[in-house]
Structures are given as structure tokens and as C-alpha cells.
Coordinates of C-alpha atoms in Angstrom, one line a residue:
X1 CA 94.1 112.7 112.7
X2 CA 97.3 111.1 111.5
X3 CA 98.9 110.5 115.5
X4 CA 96.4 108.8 116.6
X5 CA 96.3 106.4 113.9
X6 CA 100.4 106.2 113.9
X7 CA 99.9 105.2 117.5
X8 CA 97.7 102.9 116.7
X9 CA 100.0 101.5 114.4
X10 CA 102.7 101.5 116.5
X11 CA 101.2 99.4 119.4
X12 CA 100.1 96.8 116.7
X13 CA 103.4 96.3 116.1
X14 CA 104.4 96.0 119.8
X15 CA 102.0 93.4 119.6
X16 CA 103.1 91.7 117.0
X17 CA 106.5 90.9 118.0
X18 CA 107.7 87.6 118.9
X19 CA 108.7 86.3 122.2
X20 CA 112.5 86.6 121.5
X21 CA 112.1 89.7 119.7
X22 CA 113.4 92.9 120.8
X23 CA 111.9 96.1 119.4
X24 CA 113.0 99.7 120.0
X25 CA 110.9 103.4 119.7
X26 CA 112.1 106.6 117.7
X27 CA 111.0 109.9 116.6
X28 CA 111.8 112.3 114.0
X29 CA 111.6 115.3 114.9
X30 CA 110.9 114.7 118.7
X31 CA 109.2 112.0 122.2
X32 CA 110.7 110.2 124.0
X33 CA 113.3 107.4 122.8
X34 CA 113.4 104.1 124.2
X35 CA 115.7 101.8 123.4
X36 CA 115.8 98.3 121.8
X37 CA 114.1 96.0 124.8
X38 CA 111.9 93.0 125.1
X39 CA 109.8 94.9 128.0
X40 CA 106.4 95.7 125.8
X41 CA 105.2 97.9 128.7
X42 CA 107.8 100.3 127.9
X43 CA 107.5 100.7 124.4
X44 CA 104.1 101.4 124.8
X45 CA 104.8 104.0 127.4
X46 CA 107.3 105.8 124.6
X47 CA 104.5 105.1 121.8
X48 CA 101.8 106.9 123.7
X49 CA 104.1 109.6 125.4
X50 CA 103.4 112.9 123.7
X51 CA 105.9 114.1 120.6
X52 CA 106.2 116.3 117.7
X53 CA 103.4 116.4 115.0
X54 CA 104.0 114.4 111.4
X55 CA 105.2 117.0 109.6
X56 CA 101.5 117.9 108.2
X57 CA 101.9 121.2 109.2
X58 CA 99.5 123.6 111.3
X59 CA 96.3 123.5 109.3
X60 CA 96.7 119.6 109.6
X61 CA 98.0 119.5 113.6
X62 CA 95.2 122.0 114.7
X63 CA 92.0 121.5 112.9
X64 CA 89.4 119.3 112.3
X65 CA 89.6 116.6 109.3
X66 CA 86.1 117.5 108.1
X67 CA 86.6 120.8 107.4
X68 CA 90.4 121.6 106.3
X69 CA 90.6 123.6 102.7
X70 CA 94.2 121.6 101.8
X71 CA 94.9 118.5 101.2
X72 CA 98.4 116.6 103.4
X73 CA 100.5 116.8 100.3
X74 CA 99.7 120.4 100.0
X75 CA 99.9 121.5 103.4
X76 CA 101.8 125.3 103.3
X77 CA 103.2 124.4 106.4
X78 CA 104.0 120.9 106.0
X79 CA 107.9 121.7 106.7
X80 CA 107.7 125.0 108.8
X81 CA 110.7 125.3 111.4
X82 CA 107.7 127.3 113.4
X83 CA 106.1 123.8 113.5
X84 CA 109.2 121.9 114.9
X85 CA 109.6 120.7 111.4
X86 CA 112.2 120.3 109.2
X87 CA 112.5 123.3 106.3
X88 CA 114.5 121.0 103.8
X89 CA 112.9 118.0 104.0
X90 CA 115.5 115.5 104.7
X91 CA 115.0 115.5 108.7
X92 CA 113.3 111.9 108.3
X93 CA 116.6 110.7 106.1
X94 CA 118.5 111.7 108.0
X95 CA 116.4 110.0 111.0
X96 CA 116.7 106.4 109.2
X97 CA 120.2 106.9 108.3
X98 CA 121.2 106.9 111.6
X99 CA 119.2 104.2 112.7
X100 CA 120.8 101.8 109.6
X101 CA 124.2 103.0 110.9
X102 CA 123.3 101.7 114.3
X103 CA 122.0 98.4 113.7
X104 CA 124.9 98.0 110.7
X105 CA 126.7 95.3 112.7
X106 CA 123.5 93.7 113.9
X107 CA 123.6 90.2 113.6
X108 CA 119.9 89.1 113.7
X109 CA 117.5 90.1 111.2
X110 CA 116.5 93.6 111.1
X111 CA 114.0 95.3 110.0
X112 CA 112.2 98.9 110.5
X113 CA 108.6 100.1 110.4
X114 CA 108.6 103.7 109.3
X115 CA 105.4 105.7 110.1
X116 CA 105.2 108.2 107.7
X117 CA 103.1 110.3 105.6
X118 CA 106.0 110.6 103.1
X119 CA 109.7 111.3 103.3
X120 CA 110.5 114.1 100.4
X121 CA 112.9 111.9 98.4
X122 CA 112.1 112.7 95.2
X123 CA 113.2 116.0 93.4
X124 CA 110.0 118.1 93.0
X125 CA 111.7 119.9 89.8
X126 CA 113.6 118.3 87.3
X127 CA 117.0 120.0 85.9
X128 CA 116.6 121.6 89.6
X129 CA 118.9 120.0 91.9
X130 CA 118.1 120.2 96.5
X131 CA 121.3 119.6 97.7
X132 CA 120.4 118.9 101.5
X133 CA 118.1 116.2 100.2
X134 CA 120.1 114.9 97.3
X135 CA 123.0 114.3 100.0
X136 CA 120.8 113.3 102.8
X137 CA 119.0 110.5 100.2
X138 CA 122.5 109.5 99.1
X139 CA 123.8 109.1 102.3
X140 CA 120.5 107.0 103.5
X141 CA 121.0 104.4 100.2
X142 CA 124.5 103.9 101.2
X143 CA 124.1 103.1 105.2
X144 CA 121.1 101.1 104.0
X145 CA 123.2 98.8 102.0
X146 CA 125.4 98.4 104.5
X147 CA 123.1 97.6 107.1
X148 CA 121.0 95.1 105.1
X149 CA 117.7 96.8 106.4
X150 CA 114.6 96.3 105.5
X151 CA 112.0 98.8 105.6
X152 CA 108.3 98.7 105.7
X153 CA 106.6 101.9 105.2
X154 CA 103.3 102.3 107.0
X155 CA 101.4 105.8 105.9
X156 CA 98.7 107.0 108.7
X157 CA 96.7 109.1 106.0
X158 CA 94.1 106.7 105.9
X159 CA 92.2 106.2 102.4
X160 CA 92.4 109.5 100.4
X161 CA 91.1 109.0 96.9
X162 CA 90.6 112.7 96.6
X163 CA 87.1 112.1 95.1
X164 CA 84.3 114.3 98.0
X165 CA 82.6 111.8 100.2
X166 CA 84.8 108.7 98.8
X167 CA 87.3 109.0 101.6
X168 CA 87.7 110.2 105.8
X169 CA 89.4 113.8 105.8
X170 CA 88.2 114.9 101.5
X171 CA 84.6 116.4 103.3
X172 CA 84.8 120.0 102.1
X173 CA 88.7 120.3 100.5
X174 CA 88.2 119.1 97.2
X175 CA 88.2 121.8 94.8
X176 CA 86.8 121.6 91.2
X177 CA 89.9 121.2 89.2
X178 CA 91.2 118.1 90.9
X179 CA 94.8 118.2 89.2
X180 CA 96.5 119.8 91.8
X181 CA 95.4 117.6 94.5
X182 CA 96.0 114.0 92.8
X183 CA 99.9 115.2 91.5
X184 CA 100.7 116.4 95.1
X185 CA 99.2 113.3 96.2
X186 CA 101.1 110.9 93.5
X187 CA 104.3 112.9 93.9
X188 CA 103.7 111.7 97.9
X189 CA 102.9 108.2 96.9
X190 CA 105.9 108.0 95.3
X191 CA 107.9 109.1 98.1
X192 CA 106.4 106.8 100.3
X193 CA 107.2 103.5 98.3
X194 CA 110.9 104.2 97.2
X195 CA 112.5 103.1 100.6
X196 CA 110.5 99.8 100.6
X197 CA 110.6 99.2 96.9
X198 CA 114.6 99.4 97.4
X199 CA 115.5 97.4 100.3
X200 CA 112.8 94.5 99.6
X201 CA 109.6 95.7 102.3
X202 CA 106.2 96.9 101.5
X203 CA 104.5 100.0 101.1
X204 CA 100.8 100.3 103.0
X205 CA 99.1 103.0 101.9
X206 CA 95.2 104.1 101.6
X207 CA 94.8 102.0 104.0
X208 CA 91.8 102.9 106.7
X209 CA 93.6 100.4 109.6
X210 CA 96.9 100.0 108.3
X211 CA 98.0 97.8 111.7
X212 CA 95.5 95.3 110.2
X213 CA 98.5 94.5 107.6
X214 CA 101.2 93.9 110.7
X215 CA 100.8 90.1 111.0
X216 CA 102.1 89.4 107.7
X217 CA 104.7 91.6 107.6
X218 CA 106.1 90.2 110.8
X219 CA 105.1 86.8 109.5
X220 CA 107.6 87.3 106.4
X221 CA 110.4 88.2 108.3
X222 CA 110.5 85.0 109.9
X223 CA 112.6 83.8 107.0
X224 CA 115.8 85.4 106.1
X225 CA 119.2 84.8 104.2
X226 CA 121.8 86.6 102.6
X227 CA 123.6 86.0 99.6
X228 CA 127.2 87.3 98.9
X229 CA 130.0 87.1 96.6
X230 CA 134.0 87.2 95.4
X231 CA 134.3 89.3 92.8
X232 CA 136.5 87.8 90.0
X233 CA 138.6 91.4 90.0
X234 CA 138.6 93.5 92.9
X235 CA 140.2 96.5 92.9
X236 CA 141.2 98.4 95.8
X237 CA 140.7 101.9 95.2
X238 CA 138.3 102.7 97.9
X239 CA 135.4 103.1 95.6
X240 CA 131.8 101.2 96.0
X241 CA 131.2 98.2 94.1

């Protein structure tokens, strides 16, 4: 349920862009690339070309919404290496940080739109440290600094109030004791608003048509400025400040 509405998504974005602007297509874990280009017939062909599921795992890739037993955030599978996935979670940072490197020197404003159903960014257990994803996370806030990139999260779930019949895939998979479900699903909620909430975008989740929300998104990054700086004692020691 969640590529077709990522596609959807996608090509609203494609048609949101400007007549000057120039827009490129990438994947996580795998389609095909296309790279940054005003021509809107071939970012649709790379948006609608087939590629590698969300990361929902294989109860969510395979099966019909109406009838799963698990809810996204607690998908067994959700980062299987059997499913193409990514088994320490920080395949998508890792993804991002390497588009801020690339469009570091950029001198236009910049700005990405990350389809996701939520990067693990967080740590899951405090005291309990994952390196891959503490380094990869670290790495990301760093390049995205540099870069000056603005990110706008866009989550495909759709509404998912975990509350049966209140919302499209909670037919049948909401057990009696709710707690489970709503901490996986704030600990994903979190996830999903940390890169907007840093570099100044928005967050659109439980949202049925999130594409609907494009327009002003677009329509905000019209304006843009950067402040800067001398600081009154620099000190050249090769450290950030």
C-alpha cells in the first residue's frame, strides 16, 4: 500500500515544480536514478520504474492491508537483508547524507522531499548505544549543515490512528492492549519529524493524500536567505563551531 501512494507523491511533486526548476530521482535501497533535469517526462519514467519495497518488510510488501496481524512500526521484517533491506537501519542516512554532500556547493536553493515511513534515528534503548546508526545520524547532521538543506518529510502510511475501523490498513490488526502498537507508532513519529524539525521543513504525516500538501511546500521555498557571521575569536584548531 505504501508504493503506490509514494508514487503518487512523487509525481505531485514533479508537478509542482517550477519552470526553471530542476528536480532529480533517488532511491534507498534500489530503481532507477535519474539525475537532476528539467525534462518532467523523465522523472516520471524513474518515479514509476519498479524498485525496492519501503523497508515495511514482507508481511507489509506481500499482503493485503485489510488483513495484516502487525502494524508498520512493528513489522518483524521491517529491516530484513532477505528483503533488500537494511539490517542496522541507517541505509536511509546514509542515503540523505550523500545526497547533502552532493548538492553542498549548490548555489540555488535546495531542498529534498524524503518519502519515508520513518528513518530509525532515534535509539530504541536508552543507556544502549547502536553504533552504525549513532555514526550514520552524526555523519547526516554534519553534511546537512554544511549543505544548508532543507528537508521535507512526506510519510505514505496514510492515517493510522490505531483505533479498528478509524483508519485504512487497522481492519483486523488491532489487538486488545493497544500499548504496543501506539509506542511503536510514536517511537516512528518521532523518527519521521527530527530531520524536518532540524533543518527548518515540515513533517506530513496521517495524512490520507499527502501530495495534497505539495503546493505550499513548494510555495514556501520561493523565499530564501541565509544569514552568517564573524566570530569575534576564531580559533583554528580544526574543530566545529
Amino acid at each position: 500500500i505504501q508504493q503506490p501512494a509514494a508514487r503518487q507523491i512523487a509525481l505531485g511533486a514533479v508537478d509542482a515544480l517550477g519552470p526553471d526548476d530542476l528536480a532529480a530521482v533517488v532511491h534507498v535501497l534500489g530503481g532507477t536514478p535519474q539525475n537532476f533535469t528539467r525534462d518532467r517526462a523523465r522523472l516520471r519514467a524513474a518515479i514509476n520504474s519498479p524498485f525496492i519495497g519501503l523497508g515495511d518488510g514482507e508481511e507489509w510488501a506481500n499482503s493485503n492491508p485489510l488483513t495484516r496481524t502487525t502494524p508498520l512500526s512493528q513489522s518483524a521484517n521491517r529491516n530484513s537483508p532477505t528483503q533488500g533491506n537494511c539490517t542496522s537501519g541507517s541505509c536511509s542516512l546514509d542515503a540523505v547524507t550523500r545526497i547533502a554532500e552532493s548538492l553542498r556547493d549548490a548555489p540555488r536553493r535546495k531542498m529534498l522531499l524524503f518519502i519515508t515511513t520513518g528513518p530509525s534515528i532515534q535509539p530504541r534503548l536508552p543507556g544502549v548505544r547502536n553504533d552504525d546508526t549513532q555514526v550514520a545520524r552524526e555523519k547526516l547532521f554534519r553534511a546537512l549543515e554544511v549543505a544548508n538543506l532543507t528537508i521535507h518529510v512526506l510519510d505514505p502510511t496514510g492515517l493510522e490512528t490505531l483505533t479498528p475501523g478509524a483508519d485504512r490498513v487497522s481492519n483486523g490488526r488491532i489487538s486488545a492492549n493497544r500499548q504496543p502498537e501506539i509506542q511503536a507508532n510514536l517511537e516512528r513519529w518521532g523518527d519521521v519529524t527530527i530531520l524536518p524539525a532540524r533543518t527548518g521543513g515540515r513533517a506530513v504525516t496521517n495524512a490520507n493524500r499527502p501530495e495534497e500538501f505539495l503546493p505550499a511546500l513548494f510555495k514556501e521555498s520561493k523565499s530564501y536567505y541565509a544569514l552568517g557571521f564573524m566570530s569575534e575569536g576564531p580559533r583554528a584548531h580544526g574543530r566545529l563551531h
